[in-house]
mmCIF file of C-alpha atoms and ligand atoms in Angstrom:
data_model
loop_
_atom_site.group_PDB
_atom_site.id
_atom_site.type_symbol
_atom_site.label_atom_id
_atom_site.label_comp_id
_atom_site.label_asym_id
_atom_site.label_seq_id
_atom_site.Cartn_x
_atom_site.Cartn_y
_atom_site.Cartn_z
ATOM 1 C CA MET A 20 6.398 22.231 37.612
ATOM 2 C CA THR A 21 3.352 20.149 36.768
ATOM 3 C CA ALA A 22 1.709 21.011 33.488
ATOM 4 C CA ARG A 23 -1.791 22.328 33.036
ATOM 5 C CA ILE A 24 -3.756 19.596 31.238
ATOM 6 C CA ILE A 25 -5.600 21.000 28.232
ATOM 7 C CA ASP A 26 -8.967 19.243 28.034
ATOM 8 C CA GLY A 27 -9.660 18.812 24.314
ATOM 9 C CA LYS A 28 -12.837 16.886 24.986
ATOM 10 C CA ALA A 29 -14.419 19.694 27.001
ATOM 11 C CA LEU A 30 -13.326 22.277 24.425
ATOM 12 C CA ALA A 31 -14.768 20.120 21.639
ATOM 13 C CA GLN A 32 -18.117 19.944 23.456
ATOM 14 C CA GLN A 33 -18.198 23.729 23.769
ATOM 15 C CA VAL A 34 -17.348 24.306 20.111
ATOM 16 C CA ARG A 35 -19.820 21.634 18.936
ATOM 17 C CA ALA A 36 -22.611 23.268 20.958
ATOM 18 C CA ARG A 37 -21.839 26.594 19.239
ATOM 19 C CA ILE A 38 -21.776 24.879 15.826
ATOM 20 C CA ALA A 39 -25.167 23.248 16.547
ATOM 21 C CA ASP A 40 -26.587 26.699 17.424
ATOM 22 C CA ASP A 41 -25.199 28.127 14.175
ATOM 23 C CA VAL A 42 -26.668 25.206 12.192
ATOM 24 C CA ALA A 43 -30.094 25.775 13.777
ATOM 25 C CA ARG A 44 -29.892 29.486 12.960
ATOM 26 C CA LEU A 45 -28.906 28.759 9.354
ATOM 27 C CA ALA A 46 -31.960 26.511 9.009
ATOM 28 C CA ALA A 47 -34.284 29.073 10.615
ATOM 29 C CA GLU A 48 -32.976 32.105 8.708
ATOM 30 C CA HIS A 49 -32.055 30.615 5.341
ATOM 31 C CA ARG A 50 -33.706 27.168 5.182
ATOM 32 C CA VAL A 51 -30.290 25.586 4.706
ATOM 33 C CA THR A 52 -29.116 22.389 6.415
ATOM 34 C CA PRO A 53 -25.426 21.643 5.806
ATOM 35 C CA GLY A 54 -24.707 18.192 4.379
ATOM 36 C CA LEU A 55 -21.508 16.160 4.762
ATOM 37 C CA ALA A 56 -20.788 13.078 2.631
ATOM 38 C CA ALA A 57 -18.160 10.554 3.723
ATOM 39 C CA VAL A 58 -16.937 7.986 1.234
ATOM 40 C CA LEU A 59 -15.464 4.794 2.693
ATOM 41 C CA VAL A 60 -13.951 2.166 0.412
ATOM 42 C CA GLY A 61 -13.533 -1.297 1.932
ATOM 43 C CA GLU A 62 -13.785 -2.448 5.525
ATOM 44 C CA ASP A 63 -10.657 -1.185 7.282
ATOM 45 C CA PRO A 64 -11.747 -1.343 10.964
ATOM 46 C CA ALA A 65 -10.033 1.917 12.033
ATOM 47 C CA SER A 66 -11.544 3.761 9.057
ATOM 48 C CA GLN A 67 -14.973 2.357 9.920
ATOM 49 C CA VAL A 68 -14.597 3.739 13.461
ATOM 50 C CA TYR A 69 -13.524 7.193 12.178
ATOM 51 C CA VAL A 70 -16.345 7.389 9.622
ATOM 52 C CA GLY A 71 -18.857 6.273 12.288
ATOM 53 C CA MET A 72 -17.606 8.957 14.709
ATOM 54 C CA LYS A 73 -17.874 11.651 12.043
ATOM 55 C CA HIS A 74 -21.373 10.456 11.118
ATOM 56 C CA ARG A 75 -22.666 10.638 14.701
ATOM 57 C CA ALA A 76 -21.037 14.024 15.341
ATOM 58 C CA THR A 77 -22.484 15.444 12.100
ATOM 59 C CA GLU A 78 -26.013 14.339 12.987
ATOM 60 C CA ALA A 79 -25.641 15.540 16.578
ATOM 61 C CA ALA A 80 -24.781 19.005 15.216
ATOM 62 C CA GLY A 81 -28.052 19.007 13.238
ATOM 63 C CA MET A 82 -26.421 18.501 9.840
ATOM 64 C CA VAL A 83 -27.200 15.857 7.236
ATOM 65 C CA SER A 84 -24.660 13.038 7.156
ATOM 66 C CA ARG A 85 -24.458 10.757 4.146
ATOM 67 C CA GLN A 86 -22.224 7.694 4.299
ATOM 68 C CA ILE A 87 -21.258 6.088 1.009
ATOM 69 C CA LEU A 88 -19.844 2.633 1.614
ATOM 70 C CA LEU A 89 -18.117 1.084 -1.382
ATOM 71 C CA ASP A 90 -16.748 -2.427 -1.850
ATOM 72 C CA ALA A 91 -13.017 -2.935 -1.327
ATOM 73 C CA ASP A 92 -12.619 -3.831 -5.023
ATOM 74 C CA THR A 93 -14.224 -0.600 -6.298
ATOM 75 C CA SER A 94 -12.361 0.688 -9.368
ATOM 76 C CA GLN A 95 -10.646 4.076 -9.595
ATOM 77 C CA GLU A 96 -13.153 5.074 -12.265
ATOM 78 C CA ASP A 97 -16.167 4.165 -10.119
ATOM 79 C CA LEU A 98 -14.764 5.957 -7.069
ATOM 80 C CA GLU A 99 -14.130 9.089 -9.123
ATOM 81 C CA ALA A 100 -17.677 8.851 -10.528
ATOM 82 C CA VAL A 101 -19.043 8.841 -6.958
ATOM 83 C CA VAL A 102 -17.035 11.985 -6.127
ATOM 84 C CA ALA A 103 -18.253 13.661 -9.337
ATOM 85 C CA GLU A 104 -21.854 12.904 -8.357
ATOM 86 C CA LEU A 105 -21.316 14.408 -4.908
ATOM 87 C CA ASN A 106 -19.737 17.492 -6.513
ATOM 88 C CA ALA A 107 -22.948 17.979 -8.499
ATOM 89 C CA ASP A 108 -25.294 17.298 -5.563
ATOM 90 C CA GLU A 109 -26.574 20.621 -4.221
ATOM 91 C CA SER A 110 -27.583 19.084 -0.884
ATOM 92 C CA ILE A 111 -23.953 18.163 -0.138
ATOM 93 C CA ASP A 112 -21.657 20.910 1.173
ATOM 94 C CA GLY A 113 -18.677 18.854 2.278
ATOM 95 C CA ILE A 114 -17.061 15.747 0.801
ATOM 96 C CA LEU A 115 -14.472 13.580 2.461
ATOM 97 C CA VAL A 116 -12.883 10.423 1.165
ATOM 98 C CA GLN A 117 -11.612 8.393 4.100
ATOM 99 C CA LEU A 118 -7.941 7.458 3.839
ATOM 100 C CA PRO A 119 -6.162 5.123 3.468
ATOM 101 C CA LEU A 120 -7.751 3.759 0.305
ATOM 102 C CA PRO A 121 -7.175 0.107 -0.683
ATOM 103 C CA GLY A 122 -3.770 -0.327 -2.378
ATOM 104 C CA HIS A 123 -5.053 -0.495 -5.968
ATOM 105 C CA LEU A 124 -6.566 3.003 -5.709
ATOM 106 C CA ASP A 125 -4.624 6.270 -6.137
ATOM 107 C CA PRO A 126 -5.908 8.893 -3.642
ATOM 108 C CA ASN A 127 -4.354 11.899 -5.438
ATOM 109 C CA PRO A 128 -6.667 12.153 -8.468
ATOM 110 C CA VAL A 129 -9.620 11.531 -6.158
ATOM 111 C CA GLN A 130 -8.649 14.401 -3.838
ATOM 112 C CA GLU A 131 -7.976 16.634 -6.846
ATOM 113 C CA LEU A 132 -11.462 15.932 -8.158
ATOM 114 C CA ILE A 133 -13.256 17.170 -5.038
ATOM 115 C CA ASP A 134 -14.880 20.545 -5.711
ATOM 116 C CA PRO A 135 -12.726 23.066 -3.778
ATOM 117 C CA SER A 136 -15.903 24.672 -2.399
ATOM 118 C CA LYS A 137 -16.699 21.310 -0.746
ATOM 119 C CA ASP A 138 -13.139 20.323 0.196
ATOM 120 C CA VAL A 139 -13.715 20.221 3.976
ATOM 121 C CA ASP A 140 -10.764 17.855 4.511
ATOM 122 C CA ALA A 141 -8.528 20.388 2.693
ATOM 123 C CA LEU A 142 -6.533 17.702 0.878
ATOM 124 C CA ASN A 143 -7.101 18.996 -2.652
ATOM 125 C CA PRO A 144 -3.771 20.536 -3.822
ATOM 126 C CA TYR A 145 -5.701 23.633 -4.929
ATOM 127 C CA THR A 146 -6.835 24.152 -1.323
ATOM 128 C CA ALA A 147 -3.294 23.560 -0.031
ATOM 129 C CA GLY A 148 -1.971 26.077 -2.598
ATOM 130 C CA ARG A 149 -4.452 28.764 -1.556
ATOM 131 C CA LEU A 150 -3.423 28.216 2.048
ATOM 132 C CA ALA A 151 0.257 28.513 1.118
ATOM 133 C CA VAL A 152 -0.255 31.922 -0.527
ATOM 134 C CA GLY A 153 -2.436 33.180 2.317
ATOM 135 C CA GLU A 154 -5.795 33.143 0.479
ATOM 136 C CA PRO A 155 -8.933 32.281 2.502
ATOM 137 C CA THR A 156 -9.590 28.537 2.346
ATOM 138 C CA PHE A 157 -10.470 25.516 4.436
ATOM 139 C CA LEU A 158 -7.978 24.524 7.108
ATOM 140 C CA SER A 159 -7.313 20.825 7.359
ATOM 141 C CA ALA A 160 -9.246 19.540 10.388
ATOM 142 C CA THR A 161 -6.387 18.343 12.603
ATOM 143 C CA PRO A 162 -4.175 21.449 12.195
ATOM 144 C CA TYR A 163 -7.320 23.569 12.648
ATOM 145 C CA GLY A 164 -8.012 21.661 15.884
ATOM 146 C CA VAL A 165 -4.452 22.280 17.099
ATOM 147 C CA LEU A 166 -4.837 25.984 16.291
ATOM 148 C CA GLU A 167 -8.084 26.187 18.273
ATOM 149 C CA ILE A 168 -6.513 24.377 21.223
ATOM 150 C CA LEU A 169 -3.593 26.833 21.250
ATOM 151 C CA ARG A 170 -5.992 29.777 21.012
ATOM 152 C CA HIS A 171 -8.195 28.432 23.790
ATOM 153 C CA ALA A 172 -5.150 27.779 25.997
ATOM 154 C CA GLY A 173 -4.093 31.405 25.532
ATOM 155 C CA VAL A 174 -0.786 30.537 23.871
ATOM 156 C CA GLU A 175 0.825 33.611 22.305
ATOM 157 C CA LEU A 176 1.899 32.488 18.829
ATOM 158 C CA ALA A 177 3.395 35.726 17.506
ATOM 159 C CA GLY A 178 7.146 35.350 17.693
ATOM 160 C CA ALA A 179 6.933 31.963 19.427
ATOM 161 C CA HIS A 180 9.175 29.134 18.260
ATOM 162 C CA VAL A 181 6.987 26.139 17.394
ATOM 163 C CA VAL A 182 8.648 22.809 16.641
ATOM 164 C CA ILE A 183 6.362 20.463 14.705
ATOM 165 C CA VAL A 184 7.553 16.856 14.614
ATOM 166 C CA GLY A 185 6.153 15.246 11.446
ATOM 167 C CA ARG A 186 5.816 16.758 7.946
ATOM 168 C CA SER A 187 2.821 14.888 6.479
ATOM 169 C CA ASN A 188 0.394 16.595 4.107
ATOM 170 C CA LEU A 189 -2.362 15.741 6.590
ATOM 171 C CA VAL A 190 -0.938 17.323 9.756
ATOM 172 C CA GLY A 191 2.587 18.719 10.037
ATOM 173 C CA ARG A 192 3.023 20.535 6.736
ATOM 174 C CA PRO A 193 -0.330 22.385 6.669
ATOM 175 C CA LEU A 194 0.103 23.274 10.343
ATOM 176 C CA SER A 195 3.522 24.765 9.585
ATOM 177 C CA VAL A 196 1.931 26.935 6.880
ATOM 178 C CA ILE A 197 -0.990 27.990 9.087
ATOM 179 C CA LEU A 198 1.250 29.030 11.982
ATOM 180 C CA THR A 199 3.634 31.050 9.817
ATOM 181 C CA LEU A 200 0.926 33.070 8.013
ATOM 182 C CA LYS A 201 0.883 36.784 8.703
ATOM 183 C CA GLY A 202 -1.339 37.374 11.699
ATOM 184 C CA ARG A 203 -0.252 34.156 13.434
ATOM 185 C CA ASP A 204 3.441 34.939 13.099
ATOM 186 C CA ALA A 205 5.049 31.926 14.721
ATOM 187 C CA THR A 206 8.576 30.845 13.830
ATOM 188 C CA VAL A 207 8.253 27.199 12.852
ATOM 189 C CA THR A 208 10.743 24.370 12.653
ATOM 190 C CA LEU A 209 9.293 21.416 10.750
ATOM 191 C CA ALA A 210 11.116 18.304 11.966
ATOM 192 C CA HIS A 211 10.984 14.812 10.478
ATOM 193 C CA SER A 212 12.740 11.457 10.556
ATOM 194 C CA ARG A 213 15.930 12.912 9.015
ATOM 195 C CA THR A 214 16.191 15.788 11.489
ATOM 196 C CA ARG A 215 19.572 15.754 13.235
ATOM 197 C CA ASP A 216 19.423 15.789 17.055
ATOM 198 C CA LEU A 217 15.661 16.065 17.449
ATOM 199 C CA ALA A 218 16.066 16.443 21.217
ATOM 200 C CA ALA A 219 18.185 19.591 20.835
ATOM 201 C CA VAL A 220 15.761 21.035 18.280
ATOM 202 C CA CYS A 221 12.775 20.367 20.538
ATOM 203 C CA ARG A 222 14.508 21.922 23.560
ATOM 204 C CA GLN A 223 14.478 25.261 21.728
ATOM 205 C CA ALA A 224 10.701 25.225 21.368
ATOM 206 C CA ASP A 225 8.124 27.343 23.137
ATOM 207 C CA VAL A 226 5.537 24.962 21.668
ATOM 208 C CA ILE A 227 6.078 21.362 20.545
ATOM 209 C CA VAL A 228 3.504 19.679 18.308
ATOM 210 C CA ALA A 229 4.168 15.946 18.100
ATOM 211 C CA ALA A 230 2.674 14.372 14.959
ATOM 212 C CA ALA A 231 4.991 11.500 14.077
ATOM 213 C CA GLY A 232 2.959 8.422 14.991
ATOM 214 C CA ARG A 233 5.727 7.103 17.295
ATOM 215 C CA ALA A 234 4.623 6.245 20.831
ATOM 216 C CA GLY A 235 6.695 7.969 23.508
ATOM 217 C CA LEU A 236 8.954 9.805 21.016
ATOM 218 C CA ILE A 237 8.928 13.067 22.986
ATOM 219 C CA THR A 238 10.504 12.591 26.402
ATOM 220 C CA ALA A 239 10.988 14.996 29.320
ATOM 221 C CA GLU A 240 14.604 15.762 28.444
ATOM 222 C CA MET A 241 13.450 17.103 25.045
ATOM 223 C CA VAL A 242 11.124 19.690 26.594
ATOM 224 C CA ARG A 243 12.171 23.098 27.869
ATOM 225 C CA PRO A 244 10.596 23.772 31.287
ATOM 226 C CA GLY A 245 7.284 25.564 30.787
ATOM 227 C CA ALA A 246 6.901 24.719 27.086
ATOM 228 C CA VAL A 247 3.463 23.870 25.674
ATOM 229 C CA VAL A 248 3.211 20.306 24.337
ATOM 230 C CA ILE A 249 0.456 19.299 21.900
ATOM 231 C CA ASP A 250 0.236 15.580 21.182
ATOM 232 C CA VAL A 251 -1.383 14.699 17.853
ATOM 233 C CA GLY A 252 -0.125 11.105 17.780
ATOM 234 C CA THR A 253 -2.522 8.215 18.092
ATOM 235 C CA ASN A 254 -0.783 4.894 18.531
ATOM 236 C CA ARG A 255 -2.271 1.557 19.592
ATOM 237 C CA THR A 256 -0.568 -0.181 22.502
ATOM 238 C CA GLU A 257 -0.389 -3.954 22.811
ATOM 239 C CA ASP A 258 -3.478 -3.993 25.050
ATOM 240 C CA GLY A 259 -5.389 -2.063 22.367
ATOM 241 C CA SER A 260 -5.532 1.259 24.207
ATOM 242 C CA LEU A 261 -4.588 4.583 22.645
ATOM 243 C CA THR A 262 -1.357 6.423 23.401
ATOM 244 C CA GLY A 263 0.250 9.555 21.997
ATOM 245 C CA ASP A 264 3.719 10.481 20.736
ATOM 246 C CA VAL A 265 4.551 12.128 24.064
ATOM 247 C CA ALA A 266 5.723 10.274 27.174
ATOM 248 C CA PHE A 267 2.885 11.942 29.059
ATOM 249 C CA ASP A 268 3.713 11.047 32.672
ATOM 250 C CA GLU A 269 7.264 12.401 32.553
ATOM 251 C CA VAL A 270 6.639 15.339 30.190
ATOM 252 C CA ARG A 271 3.793 16.703 32.323
ATOM 253 C CA GLU A 272 6.354 17.231 35.101
ATOM 254 C CA VAL A 273 8.311 19.636 32.867
ATOM 255 C CA ALA A 274 5.846 21.241 30.444
ATOM 256 C CA GLY A 275 3.717 24.299 31.163
ATOM 257 C CA ALA A 276 0.658 22.835 29.427
ATOM 258 C CA ILE A 277 -0.002 19.533 27.679
ATOM 259 C CA THR A 278 -2.783 17.736 25.793
ATOM 260 C CA PRO A 279 -3.579 14.140 26.755
ATOM 261 C CA VAL A 280 -4.228 11.206 24.422
ATOM 262 C CA PRO A 281 -7.058 10.352 24.297
ATOM 263 C CA GLY A 282 -9.042 13.484 25.057
ATOM 264 C CA GLY A 283 -6.794 16.113 23.435
ATOM 265 C CA VAL A 284 -6.474 16.769 19.721
ATOM 266 C CA GLY A 285 -8.692 13.858 18.568
ATOM 267 C CA PRO A 286 -12.085 15.306 19.614
ATOM 268 C CA MET A 287 -11.111 18.678 18.143
ATOM 269 C CA THR A 288 -10.316 17.133 14.741
ATOM 270 C CA VAL A 289 -13.879 15.893 14.245
ATOM 271 C CA THR A 290 -15.190 19.203 15.591
ATOM 272 C CA MET A 291 -13.259 21.274 13.072
ATOM 273 C CA LEU A 292 -14.527 19.060 10.250
ATOM 274 C CA LEU A 293 -18.033 20.077 11.338
ATOM 275 C CA GLN A 294 -16.925 23.719 11.441
ATOM 276 C CA ASN A 295 -15.592 23.406 7.874
ATOM 277 C CA THR A 296 -18.868 21.860 6.702
ATOM 278 C CA LEU A 297 -20.822 24.723 8.267
ATOM 279 C CA GLU A 298 -18.469 27.248 6.627
ATOM 280 C CA ALA A 299 -18.861 25.457 3.274
ATOM 281 C CA ALA A 300 -22.672 25.582 3.530
ATOM 282 C CA ARG A 301 -22.540 29.320 4.212
ATOM 283 C CA SER A 302 -19.922 30.311 1.645
ATOM 284 C CA ARG A 303 -21.463 28.189 -1.135
ATOM 285 C CA ARG A 304 -24.620 30.313 -0.737
ATOM 286 C CA GLY A 305 -22.767 33.599 -0.594
ATOM 287 C CA LEU A 306 -23.323 34.044 3.141
ATOM 288 C CA PRO A 307 -20.470 35.586 5.155
ATOM 289 C CA ARG A 308 -18.506 33.506 7.633
ATOM 290 C CA ARG A 309 -19.692 34.044 11.191
HETATM 291 P P1 NAP B 28 2.614 10.053 8.635
HETATM 292 O O1 NAP B 28 2.047 10.427 7.327
HETATM 293 O O2 NAP B 28 3.093 8.675 8.894
HETATM 294 O O3 NAP B 28 3.813 11.079 8.943
HETATM 295 C C1 NAP B 28 4.626 10.926 10.051
HETATM 296 C C2 NAP B 28 5.680 11.991 10.052
HETATM 297 O O4 NAP B 28 6.467 11.841 11.235
HETATM 298 C C3 NAP B 28 6.646 11.924 8.867
HETATM 299 O O5 NAP B 28 6.936 13.222 8.411
HETATM 300 C C4 NAP B 28 7.892 11.259 9.458
HETATM 301 O O6 NAP B 28 9.090 11.688 8.870
HETATM 302 C C5 NAP B 28 7.840 11.767 10.879
HETATM 303 N N1 NAP B 28 8.529 10.855 11.799
HETATM 304 C C6 NAP B 28 8.330 9.532 11.942
HETATM 305 N N2 NAP B 28 9.174 9.031 12.877
HETATM 306 C C7 NAP B 28 9.913 10.077 13.319
HETATM 307 C C8 NAP B 28 10.967 10.190 14.249
HETATM 308 N N3 NAP B 28 11.413 9.144 14.942
HETATM 309 N N4 NAP B 28 11.502 11.419 14.448
HETATM 310 C C9 NAP B 28 11.059 12.490 13.776
HETATM 311 N N5 NAP B 28 10.055 12.429 12.860
HETATM 312 C C10 NAP B 28 9.502 11.238 12.638
HETATM 313 O O7 NAP B 28 1.572 10.336 9.819
HETATM 314 P P2 NAP B 28 0.354 11.401 9.941
HETATM 315 O O8 NAP B 28 -0.769 10.991 9.091
HETATM 316 O O9 NAP B 28 0.871 12.793 9.854
HETATM 317 O O10 NAP B 28 -0.040 11.126 11.456
HETATM 318 C C11 NAP B 28 0.875 11.332 12.514
HETATM 319 C C12 NAP B 28 0.253 10.841 13.791
HETATM 320 O O11 NAP B 28 -0.881 11.640 14.077
HETATM 321 C C13 NAP B 28 -0.268 9.397 13.741
HETATM 322 O O12 NAP B 28 -0.104 8.814 15.016
HETATM 323 C C14 NAP B 28 -1.733 9.564 13.412
HETATM 324 O O13 NAP B 28 -2.504 8.469 13.885
HETATM 325 C C15 NAP B 28 -2.025 10.802 14.212
HETATM 326 N N6 NAP B 28 -3.187 11.564 13.750
HETATM 327 C C16 NAP B 28 -4.054 11.945 14.702
HETATM 328 C C17 NAP B 28 -5.135 12.715 14.367
HETATM 329 C C18 NAP B 28 -6.063 13.150 15.431
HETATM 330 O O14 NAP B 28 -7.133 13.607 15.143
HETATM 331 N N7 NAP B 28 -5.659 13.054 16.703
HETATM 332 C C19 NAP B 28 -5.366 13.074 13.032
HETATM 333 C C20 NAP B 28 -4.428 12.693 12.061
HETATM 334 C C21 NAP B 28 -3.331 11.938 12.445
HETATM 335 P P3 NAP B 28 9.455 11.383 7.314
HETATM 336 O O15 NAP B 28 8.612 12.351 6.520
HETATM 337 O O16 NAP B 28 10.902 11.714 7.239
HETATM 338 O O17 NAP B 28 9.117 9.958 7.066
#
């Protein structure tokens, strides 16, 4: 069997076009233009690339993008003051603080300070708590992107066994919560570096989501024939190119469907951040979700 390749880039273009239409309608009907603020502390090159990508995508969707670039030696107090200002700014609907922060800064109080109604990155513990008890809230962009990819690919989640490899607060853990909520109804195994016999665990999966940040971790012998394989990993190779956590060439010979890296989950992550910003702009003004 050769797997169907799920084209995350094409899906992202489709969803972004729909978001841009919704943004234009919001402006025409309610004179509202959603605004997203991204705070970047220091000059980490990868973070600069991510913030730049988000900025261009936000503007392309017709939203206002504000980039706040702070010196690497910014104090905790000053960073928190910037977030407080953005909380109070009515023109800003979504706030994200790009991680990782320089070592002298603690990200937790900063994330906790973000107004939950503007928490489009969904990293505030209040947002995570609402998700855990099944209350409506923002979905963290990468898990949201994975969910949309699975929906678009027609993967039946109810009753399916999903093995997620990686338990971070950014990807694996929120995805495990999202997929086990009533209405989605997957059975989830959340694997991590202490999981015994990862290969045997993965072989039981109808869907594998690899989010460990280890190039080539998921090999063909770990995949049940016909399983769906979603690769969240982004790892740099020695020549500087991007590779996932899945040994793509061999796994595609076994899997039923697979996302590539690049061109899979990555474009959907930025897209779902835009979706969250649009939802924030609507809900902050008492407008129903579309
Ligand atoms: P992270 O915070 O480093 O977490 C990695 C997780 O993988 C941890 O839970 C770790 O287990 C687990 N792990 C590491 N090695 C493992 C192994 N050999 N076997 C089983 N589990 C293992 O990383 P993250 O922020 O979640 O990101 C994960 C990957 O996704 C990275 O490559 C990142 O670049 C990528 N990413 C991509 C996007 C996108 O848009 N495409 C977005 C976010 C992240 P322990 O908890 O036991 O240490």
